[in-house]
């Protein structure tokens, strides 16, 4: 697949897209050479995913040209020219197996006879290549978020022959898998594949990209070789202002009373989980993909069958159900925002108020109507920095990061006493991420107990007072803030290092 | 000023179309105009349609109701507008509006088939198993055909009657008959509330190798009511014993005639029945001309 | 309230199609826009309107209620029997509503609590309800319904039939419930994403039980109204209505997937079908050609409506 | 680490309905001595042939998250066309070909409209239901048309002692199972039902697949029409109207979800058979016609409960498998 390195593989000229008059991508132009990796960065809603969709033929550009090997590509056929993508919202089929998902774009065998054996082989090979232990026969819906993301990457890699676009491919991956992915990207690069890499993690951009393009409100505000551009500069370009460092959370006073105590929690994917969180404390939970963190959170929240006991504010919960939890001001932010979080075809307003609608019920006149819902949700939405024209747009039309902010907004707005956040900043841009970290700190200082599950270790190191490490469904270690050490945490999670470090 | 008749039909199927054609022919003969509306089995729609006939200023309304008593409301509006109403095929006994009814005498039709069946089975020793394919449970004609049939069976003793509801649907008649034959080692007779089910019965008999002609050993007595081509063919072939043939032409003619007399202010009988004729293999060919389905 | 109404009038792409048909029929048939015809049209469609609102709620929830048409039948029969027995219209109304409510409740409990599939469950209760209607009535109209019912059917206010007003009242109440209460909001959210609703702490089961119950209740009311419009309680009265009800709801733009649509749209859908059928009849088009034209117009109407709403966004 | 595969949950959707069939059969065998005979089972299979054949096609449609309300009308129309052509031309070949082609075409038109106009399948096929039915009545004037006696072969003929409808059913089921499980079409159909968005993003040929599945639905309806016609002996106005609800019920009883994504052909056939079983039981016991519907409804409910229970059981089994993982010796002891 050796290509001529002197001629661009992909040229984009003045690519423009507007949704019913609103300009979303405003004339971006760039060239992409074989073996080159361009980082596409920008805030939430800057137009990155929209650009990707136009490149791989899912959206018709309002204006502009896409050229592959110097030839103009008609819209809707990017895929036919070897452009493939890892989509931000995974393009998987839940009820199909991993192997079927990976091979669906080019099923082996003939039209009338799919070669299952070969499909198995291809999938296995691909999974080995990715270094992942996933059963090719498993139905995708039964996989955790991280594994699904791996499947999506494997699927895209299978079909990519010229250009690969990765739209936030690492949001559910932990450091280990990320590094694996990057090494694969390096290999592809050597083979002459051209890559567009979209991410909110700037360290990843520096790790994999040669050049960069910054989008702000759909405009291409900067671009060029990455070497020599400082991280601060890049951030400033994206946000349009310099970012301040987020405040250090410091230590929590030991005096806080216990808000949440979990004892011997057992469920399908986690075993013998015991821990406690005090008021004002932020506990991070680290672990590899599929370590059972989501499972544990859902089990303790009453979303899955489980045994063991959970105490909230000292009182034992006899019946664990979402309603009971909510009554005690315990909240859970789910990881899978599309399936378990958002009401996609409902407006942002209803999504924001979904968990607290009863609070807005008008007291007068037969309790009909919702007083102040619009105002309150507008306030949340502004506080969360969600960029939308008005509060009644459907969530479906929002960019990935903004969707995440809506979801987060719903739970932060409900003023919880105990808050469990599963991957809270998935897909959120750097500016907003710092805001969210600060919010978490504020809420904790105000007396809430917070559990943060995250695959982004720096995030955990930043916000937590204490980090628990999970591996294969069990808690295998605990670190206090003064013991934080990313290497140790990772090695414990991966079980490559010494056993149980901290106490 | 010419006369316009409104024709409100419950649903379209073969024998209904037969009467309607007779009505149309008679109306044409008399120089009447005719507006036809079909309710497709929905009582609400029929009400609305009758109302629209009234709005369009028809002089008289001929109606075959979706269900007896379902259209009283619209008929009262007709009465207020001074439009006489004639019911055909399906009587509306409780109605205070309908001035006249013309239609089959379903009780007597059922009796004729019943009497024949009873006569044939008299000689059978032991239990006499009879399968009855019942029409719709909410259709008075269906109910009466069943009632008449059973009245005549009373003369037999040791009868086992197997009721198979069909809702006038041949597919259901088919599976019901098939199951009935599975459940009983020997079935002596089948009675179909409509002879359009006879071919389905024949299918079952053929399946089991029981399709014998009248008079042959092991023949299953098959009777029905209606006079369709299906029934006529089967009787003419000798695979079915006999059918009660309704006189659709006379029904249609009488309906228009009644309307005409009501319009003239003449007195008419409230109930005008046109009873059917029972034809067997012996006399069906000679009466071919009077069988609507045979044309 | 005003806001809810204006909201429901907006984004109703079926409306222009309805208006166009209305004007068209008025021009082509001198009988279309007469009080007699309009009265008949409104009366005949009141039952469908009430039942369609029930079906709309169920659709919004992401379910389906096949039993609603036979709930009409069985509650009409029971109501008729009660009225014949007691001579009281009020007792009849109570009976109809309680029969409808109980069938709905059974549906709701089976679907919401036991987690059975709505399609088969409501199909089963449909069959049972139909059987009960036949057993109770022996297949024929209930005799002895008070004449007061028919008078009710004939009653009009300023040319609008009382039964239609009743239907509109029911529609309005349901609209209020759907748009202005947390219950209504929960219905929409569950329909949009059942999982997310569960994760948000919405009591999904209870809402499901209640929606099917309300749907049953509306079927009961429709059954009662059917006695007024037909003059009698008939065991098969609702059986033919199922496709019409589903058609009206979907035509209005409420989808079976849930979370999208509104009662206002259904009202327009019912209106569109009603006008269509009445107009085609008055034009003297043969029944079978009416079927063809109806199909074409349903298709074109929905398509046009979709185009119009796409343009608006 | 071997991850647990979702197979058990997706592949054996037909198991519950098979169990329901078995349980109900045993009950009937006790209740009626006539039930347990080869002849009775053969007759039930023959009776279920029409709906089962249609259910095979409907399975494909529902798996793509579609639905076809017009199937009954297609059955009516193609029967009418066949009967009319037999009268007019006396040519079996022509009539057969025309009926099958026409049914396939009408189904294909449904699919075409669904993809071309992007309207919900429910409203689209509701519209075509009305159109096809109107066309059929228009063509025949609501008359009954008998078909030639030799046609009966299709309905009750036997080949090697096996009734022809059963043979046809067998062929269609085998073909259906093959297409769904071993061809691209099958994989695409399941994928599309699983997620429309992903199907679009993965560049699946959604338009041709949609048209194909509806055309398949049309084709099997045409086959069913011919069998039904042969068995009832002729065209009757409105034949087949309403049968789609029975067919959909069979498919859903068979474990296919209305929301699409997964399902099995075998399950649908079991579903169709179950519906016949109920009818058979009622007939065998000579139940009063008035309670027919009540019994039918009750048995249906019982069947979905069995389904529900077995799903619960499967879930429990899954949990047990997962829990067993923890009981294996772990490489690392836990602390804390
Ligand atoms: N279908 C649509 N209709 C209307 N607006 C849309 C639609 N899709 C995206 N948008 C808008 O286009 C803008 C750009 O969205 P896009 O998804 O490209 O952002 P992004 O850069 O990928 O952001 P993120 O980092 O949050 O994923 C957003 O303001 C979004 O609301
Ligand atoms: N050993 C395993 N075998 C089968 N499935 C597993 C296994 N481990 C995890 N899973 C799947 O992963 C999920 C449990 O992992 P969970 O989602 O809780 O992990 P996580 O730590 O949150 O990781 P991530 O969200 O990054 O995938 C379950 O849905 C389960 O189906
Ligand atoms: Mg994006
Ligand atoms: Mg997780």
PDB file of N, CA, C and O in Angstrom, chain B residues 19 39 46 97-98 107 117 120 224 240 242 264 286:
ATOM      1  N   UNK B  19     -77.925  -9.525  -4.574  1.00  0.00           N
ATOM      2  CA  UNK B  19     -79.146  -8.766  -4.280  1.00  0.00           C
ATOM      3  C   UNK B  19     -79.015  -7.345  -4.804  1.00  0.00           C
ATOM      4  O   UNK B  19     -79.951  -6.803  -5.416  1.00  0.00           O
ATOM      5  N   UNK B  39     -70.578   0.242   3.874  1.00  0.00           N
ATOM      6  CA  UNK B  39     -70.017   0.597   5.189  1.00  0.00           C
ATOM      7  C   UNK B  39     -68.802  -0.236   5.564  1.00  0.00           C
ATOM      8  O   UNK B  39     -68.158   0.033   6.564  1.00  0.00           O
ATOM      9  N   UNK B  46     -71.778   3.226   8.763  1.00  0.00           N
ATOM     10  CA  UNK B  46     -73.076   3.089   8.121  1.00  0.00           C
ATOM     11  C   UNK B  46     -74.026   4.191   8.581  1.00  0.00           C
ATOM     12  O   UNK B  46     -74.769   4.757   7.780  1.00  0.00           O
ATOM     13  N   UNK B  97     -88.553   2.455  13.029  1.00  0.00           N
ATOM     14  CA  UNK B  97     -88.528   3.248  11.816  1.00  0.00           C
ATOM     15  C   UNK B  97     -88.774   2.418  10.560  1.00  0.00           C
ATOM     16  O   UNK B  97     -89.525   2.820   9.674  1.00  0.00           O
ATOM     17  N   UNK B  98     -88.133   1.270  10.513  1.00  0.00           N
ATOM     18  CA  UNK B  98     -88.211   0.471   9.293  1.00  0.00           C
ATOM     19  C   UNK B  98     -89.666   0.142   8.969  1.00  0.00           C
ATOM     20  O   UNK B  98     -90.397  -0.400   9.792  1.00  0.00           O
ATOM     21  N   UNK B 107     -84.954 -19.096   9.331  1.00  0.00           N
ATOM     22  CA  UNK B 107     -85.411 -20.222  10.144  1.00  0.00           C
ATOM     23  C   UNK B 107     -85.871 -21.368   9.256  1.00  0.00           C
ATOM     24  O   UNK B 107     -85.451 -22.514   9.413  1.00  0.00           O
ATOM     25  N   UNK B 117     -81.319 -33.595   6.387  1.00  0.00           N
ATOM     26  CA  UNK B 117     -80.254 -34.295   7.108  1.00  0.00           C
ATOM     27  C   UNK B 117     -80.841 -35.341   8.045  1.00  0.00           C
ATOM     28  O   UNK B 117     -80.386 -36.486   8.104  1.00  0.00           O
ATOM     29  N   UNK B 120     -81.948 -38.378   6.198  1.00  0.00           N
ATOM     30  CA  UNK B 120     -80.857 -39.221   5.732  1.00  0.00           C
ATOM     31  C   UNK B 120     -80.233 -40.037   6.858  1.00  0.00           C
ATOM     32  O   UNK B 120     -79.754 -41.134   6.633  1.00  0.00           O
ATOM     33  N   UNK B 224     -76.188 -27.193   2.798  1.00  0.00           N
ATOM     34  CA  UNK B 224     -75.819 -25.808   3.065  1.00  0.00           C
ATOM     35  C   UNK B 224     -76.926 -24.863   2.641  1.00  0.00           C
ATOM     36  O   UNK B 224     -77.920 -25.274   2.043  1.00  0.00           O
ATOM     37  N   UNK B 240     -72.072 -33.047  -2.725  1.00  0.00           N
ATOM     38  CA  UNK B 240     -72.916 -32.522  -1.653  1.00  0.00           C
ATOM     39  C   UNK B 240     -74.353 -32.947  -1.940  1.00  0.00           C
ATOM     40  O   UNK B 240     -74.720 -33.193  -3.085  1.00  0.00           O
ATOM     41  N   UNK B 242     -77.433 -31.340  -0.933  1.00  0.00           N
ATOM     42  CA  UNK B 242     -78.412 -30.356  -1.346  1.00  0.00           C
ATOM     43  C   UNK B 242     -78.140 -29.015  -0.709  1.00  0.00           C
ATOM     44  O   UNK B 242     -77.458 -28.905   0.305  1.00  0.00           O
ATOM     45  N   UNK B 264     -95.592   5.818  -2.788  1.00  0.00           N
ATOM     46  CA  UNK B 264     -96.933   6.131  -3.284  1.00  0.00           C
ATOM     47  C   UNK B 264     -97.939   6.255  -2.148  1.00  0.00           C
ATOM     48  O   UNK B 264     -99.097   6.555  -2.387  1.00  0.00           O
ATOM     49  N   UNK B 286     -82.250 -29.248 -13.162  1.00  0.00           N
ATOM     50  CA  UNK B 286     -83.475 -28.775 -13.827  1.00  0.00           C
ATOM     51  C   UNK B 286     -83.875 -27.395 -13.339  1.00  0.00           C
ATOM     52  O   UNK B 286     -84.610 -26.678 -14.011  1.00  0.00           O
TER      53      UNK B 286
END
